[in-house]
Amino acid sequence: MNENTILDLKIVQRERAGSGYQFVTFDEMEIDPPAKAWMIKGILARGETSAWIAPPGAMKSALMAEAAICVGAGLDWHGYRNKGAAGVVYFAIERADLVKRRLRAHRQRLGLTGTPICVSSAVIDLTTPDAFKRVVDTIRCAKTILGADIGLVIIDTFAKLVAAAGGDENSAKDQGAIFGNVQRVKTITGVHVALVGHTGKDETRGARGSNALLGDVDVMVTIGGEEIKTVTVTKANDAPEGMLFSFTSDVHSFGSDEDGDPITVNVVSSEAVSLQATKGREPKLTGQNQKLMFRIIHDAGPGGLSLEDWNAKAREAGITRKATLTDTRYSLLDKQMVREDAGQWKVNHD
């Protein structure tokens, strides 16, 4: 099908609906390529939504600052191929100054200039029916100023986005209104929207608040670990789940202030961390609780145990506090000694 025919069909599709909704016929679907419009192949595609979830201090915002740099500068990201540079709009609703310092650190380290990234510290509202229009206007303005098509929009954090108009993070209705507007933004501009969020008290249950977030995003990613952070896809509409990559943090120095004190910021290290290196540096089991809970899951065999059964057996063995069960489970998870597979917890064999 030649370009003129494709253009004619696009015009027909826009005009024939009249006052109704646009649609495409079965045969017309052939004019759109089946492959996704990747920016970072296998992770970030145009027209999709991702959620990047982690507890406080897990470097999720630092990771997204690095993602912005790689998308904007056309760089590969932790071994995942960049498919072409694109502009980035970063809505830093929380700690905008920190976001800008991290971007400046990467700029210095990589010697970048003119990278099409902009940061807004405005408290945006996406709860009312027409709220998406101002976000779309911001994206269009950024495209004009930066001289680059915008491909990635980062909203950091989702909790602050919900709270902007007095919404409730636990309300599926409030989240639904926001995701309706996020979809409108994507439909009009074709961007990828990346949401930065927090885990709840029980980190194994994903994002804090209503579980509507899980149903509305195309990709859900969690970040965990202590010295070595591990990035894992826990939900994807049409991509494999599992570990993406691991990384460590690094301190970037801007020099000293007027008192001679160092000016620093914590960023994602440029040094690669292989999965084998990560496994080789795993700490051993420490404490009786870790040894006990690991033995229980190990003795369950290849089938593993549900979370409820694992906790029940641990309580029978003497670990009675819920907080201790959760902390111990996450210590084993951070050490990559256990994993969750389709609701069953199992030993993470090499």
mmCIF file of C-alpha atoms in Angstrom, residues 35-185:
data_model
loop_
_atom_site.group_PDB
_atom_site.id
_atom_site.type_symbol
_atom_site.label_atom_id
_atom_site.label_comp_id
_atom_site.label_asym_id
_atom_site.label_seq_id
_atom_site.Cartn_x
_atom_site.Cartn_y
_atom_site.Cartn_z
ATOM 1 C CA ALA A 35 5.334 -3.452 15.548
ATOM 2 C CA LYS A 36 5.274 -1.028 18.453
ATOM 3 C CA ALA A 37 6.813 2.420 18.118
ATOM 4 C CA TRP A 38 9.662 1.766 20.540
ATOM 5 C CA MET A 39 11.853 4.455 22.055
ATOM 6 C CA ILE A 40 13.724 2.031 24.331
ATOM 7 C CA LYS A 41 13.058 -1.359 22.764
ATOM 8 C CA GLY A 42 11.341 -3.819 25.064
ATOM 9 C CA ILE A 43 10.573 -1.191 27.720
ATOM 10 C CA LEU A 44 9.234 2.186 26.538
ATOM 11 C CA ALA A 45 6.861 2.380 23.553
ATOM 12 C CA ARG A 46 4.885 5.368 22.319
ATOM 13 C CA GLY A 47 1.188 5.355 23.153
ATOM 14 C CA GLU A 48 1.604 3.218 26.286
ATOM 15 C CA THR A 49 1.628 3.791 30.046
ATOM 16 C CA SER A 50 4.117 2.345 32.512
ATOM 17 C CA ALA A 51 4.274 2.467 36.311
ATOM 18 C CA TRP A 52 7.608 2.456 38.155
ATOM 19 C CA ILE A 53 6.944 1.356 41.730
ATOM 20 C CA ALA A 54 9.315 1.196 44.694
ATOM 21 C CA PRO A 55 9.529 1.975 48.408
ATOM 22 C CA PRO A 56 11.061 5.302 49.497
ATOM 23 C CA GLY A 57 14.796 5.554 48.888
ATOM 24 C CA ALA A 58 14.888 2.870 46.192
ATOM 25 C CA MET A 59 16.214 5.255 43.492
ATOM 26 C CA LYS A 60 13.058 5.172 41.336
ATOM 27 C CA SER A 61 13.210 8.897 40.530
ATOM 28 C CA ALA A 62 16.961 8.653 39.874
ATOM 29 C CA LEU A 63 16.264 5.805 37.461
ATOM 30 C CA MET A 64 13.638 7.849 35.611
ATOM 31 C CA ALA A 65 16.019 10.808 35.352
ATOM 32 C CA GLU A 66 18.494 8.464 33.679
ATOM 33 C CA ALA A 67 15.731 7.145 31.393
ATOM 34 C CA ALA A 68 14.921 10.720 30.362
ATOM 35 C CA ILE A 69 18.578 11.312 29.467
ATOM 36 C CA CYS A 70 18.785 8.116 27.386
ATOM 37 C CA VAL A 71 15.539 8.819 25.497
ATOM 38 C CA GLY A 72 16.441 12.472 24.897
ATOM 39 C CA ALA A 73 20.056 11.841 23.872
ATOM 40 C CA GLY A 74 19.369 8.707 21.817
ATOM 41 C CA LEU A 75 21.387 6.446 24.122
ATOM 42 C CA ASP A 76 20.828 2.774 24.916
ATOM 43 C CA TRP A 77 19.513 2.145 28.432
ATOM 44 C CA HIS A 78 21.122 -0.676 30.433
ATOM 45 C CA GLY A 79 21.590 -2.755 27.306
ATOM 46 C CA TYR A 80 18.157 -2.017 25.825
ATOM 47 C CA ARG A 81 18.373 -0.438 22.383
ATOM 48 C CA ASN A 82 17.394 3.163 21.741
ATOM 49 C CA LYS A 83 15.284 3.368 18.572
ATOM 50 C CA GLY A 84 15.697 7.096 18.011
ATOM 51 C CA ALA A 85 16.005 10.171 20.192
ATOM 52 C CA ALA A 86 12.778 11.856 21.344
ATOM 53 C CA GLY A 87 11.878 14.828 23.489
ATOM 54 C CA VAL A 88 10.987 14.377 27.163
ATOM 55 C CA VAL A 89 8.650 16.342 29.426
ATOM 56 C CA TYR A 90 9.278 15.572 33.103
ATOM 57 C CA PHE A 91 6.474 16.691 35.461
ATOM 58 C CA ALA A 92 8.431 16.729 38.722
ATOM 59 C CA ILE A 93 5.510 17.326 41.065
ATOM 60 C CA GLU A 94 7.691 16.167 43.949
ATOM 61 C CA ARG A 95 11.314 17.320 44.555
ATOM 62 C CA ALA A 96 11.767 19.160 41.242
ATOM 63 C CA ASP A 97 15.110 20.621 42.358
ATOM 64 C CA LEU A 98 16.473 17.119 42.956
ATOM 65 C CA VAL A 99 15.291 15.982 39.519
ATOM 66 C CA LYS A 100 17.037 18.946 37.865
ATOM 67 C CA ARG A 101 20.280 18.300 39.790
ATOM 68 C CA ARG A 102 20.286 14.695 38.622
ATOM 69 C CA LEU A 103 19.739 15.717 35.008
ATOM 70 C CA ARG A 104 22.561 18.258 35.316
ATOM 71 C CA ALA A 105 24.827 15.547 36.753
ATOM 72 C CA HIS A 106 24.221 13.297 33.724
ATOM 73 C CA ARG A 107 24.740 16.302 31.447
ATOM 74 C CA GLN A 108 28.193 16.895 32.965
ATOM 75 C CA ARG A 109 29.169 13.239 32.974
ATOM 76 C CA LEU A 110 28.190 12.664 29.339
ATOM 77 C CA GLY A 111 29.129 16.094 27.972
ATOM 78 C CA LEU A 112 25.614 16.692 26.629
ATOM 79 C CA THR A 113 24.223 19.925 25.223
ATOM 80 C CA GLY A 114 20.903 20.639 23.561
ATOM 81 C CA THR A 115 19.283 17.403 24.776
ATOM 82 C CA PRO A 116 15.491 17.862 24.310
ATOM 83 C CA ILE A 117 14.355 17.541 27.932
ATOM 84 C CA CYS A 118 12.292 19.972 29.985
ATOM 85 C CA VAL A 119 11.142 19.867 33.604
ATOM 86 C CA SER A 120 7.927 21.296 35.020
ATOM 87 C CA SER A 121 7.516 21.703 38.770
ATOM 88 C CA ALA A 122 3.844 22.673 38.428
ATOM 89 C CA VAL A 123 1.284 20.760 40.481
ATOM 90 C CA ILE A 124 -0.859 19.335 37.687
ATOM 91 C CA ASP A 125 -4.477 18.192 37.955
ATOM 92 C CA LEU A 126 -5.833 15.322 35.838
ATOM 93 C CA THR A 127 -9.089 14.652 37.665
ATOM 94 C CA THR A 128 -11.565 16.931 35.852
ATOM 95 C CA PRO A 129 -12.902 16.103 32.357
ATOM 96 C CA ASP A 130 -10.970 18.832 30.508
ATOM 97 C CA ALA A 131 -7.804 18.691 32.614
ATOM 98 C CA PHE A 132 -5.870 16.840 29.921
ATOM 99 C CA LYS A 133 -5.946 19.880 27.626
ATOM 100 C CA ARG A 134 -3.388 21.817 29.662
ATOM 101 C CA VAL A 135 -1.016 18.845 29.686
ATOM 102 C CA VAL A 136 -1.416 18.525 25.900
ATOM 103 C CA ASP A 137 -0.713 22.256 25.510
ATOM 104 C CA THR A 138 2.439 21.847 27.617
ATOM 105 C CA ILE A 139 3.631 18.960 25.422
ATOM 106 C CA ARG A 140 2.986 20.970 22.250
ATOM 107 C CA CYS A 141 4.790 24.010 23.660
ATOM 108 C CA ALA A 142 7.755 21.833 24.681
ATOM 109 C CA LYS A 143 7.893 20.395 21.152
ATOM 110 C CA THR A 144 8.138 23.912 19.734
ATOM 111 C CA ILE A 145 10.723 25.154 22.239
ATOM 112 C CA LEU A 146 12.902 22.038 22.172
ATOM 113 C CA GLY A 147 12.601 21.514 18.430
ATOM 114 C CA ALA A 148 11.912 17.811 18.881
ATOM 115 C CA ASP A 149 8.867 15.564 18.851
ATOM 116 C CA ILE A 150 7.950 14.631 22.434
ATOM 117 C CA GLY A 151 8.012 10.883 23.013
ATOM 118 C CA LEU A 152 8.140 10.474 26.802
ATOM 119 C CA VAL A 153 6.174 12.155 29.593
ATOM 120 C CA ILE A 154 7.189 11.340 33.180
ATOM 121 C CA ILE A 155 4.875 12.123 36.111
ATOM 122 C CA ASP A 156 6.656 11.956 39.466
ATOM 123 C CA THR A 157 4.902 11.012 41.700
ATOM 124 C CA PHE A 158 1.490 9.455 41.106
ATOM 125 C CA ALA A 159 0.530 10.068 44.743
ATOM 126 C CA LYS A 160 1.068 13.814 44.340
ATOM 127 C CA LEU A 161 -0.887 13.743 41.081
ATOM 128 C CA VAL A 162 -3.891 12.187 42.822
ATOM 129 C CA ALA A 163 -3.612 14.560 45.768
ATOM 130 C CA ALA A 164 -3.389 17.667 43.536
ATOM 131 C CA ALA A 165 -7.175 18.021 43.359
ATOM 132 C CA GLY A 166 -7.939 16.477 46.737
ATOM 133 C CA GLY A 167 -8.235 12.952 45.370
ATOM 134 C CA ASP A 168 -7.831 9.737 47.328
ATOM 135 C CA GLU A 169 -5.128 7.253 46.357
ATOM 136 C CA ASN A 170 -7.349 4.436 47.640
ATOM 137 C CA SER A 171 -10.268 5.451 45.406
ATOM 138 C CA ALA A 172 -10.666 3.560 42.137
ATOM 139 C CA LYS A 173 -13.010 6.356 41.008
ATOM 140 C CA ASP A 174 -10.338 9.049 41.470
ATOM 141 C CA GLN A 175 -7.709 6.921 39.765
ATOM 142 C CA GLY A 176 -10.140 6.143 36.945
ATOM 143 C CA ALA A 177 -10.684 9.849 36.239
ATOM 144 C CA ILE A 178 -6.927 10.370 36.029
ATOM 145 C CA PHE A 179 -6.361 7.425 33.717
ATOM 146 C CA GLY A 180 -9.156 8.628 31.451
ATOM 147 C CA ASN A 181 -7.217 11.865 30.993
ATOM 148 C CA VAL A 182 -3.890 10.056 30.647
ATOM 149 C CA GLN A 183 -5.440 8.080 27.777
ATOM 150 C CA ARG A 184 -6.632 11.309 26.136
ATOM 151 C CA VAL A 185 -3.116 12.753 26.395
#
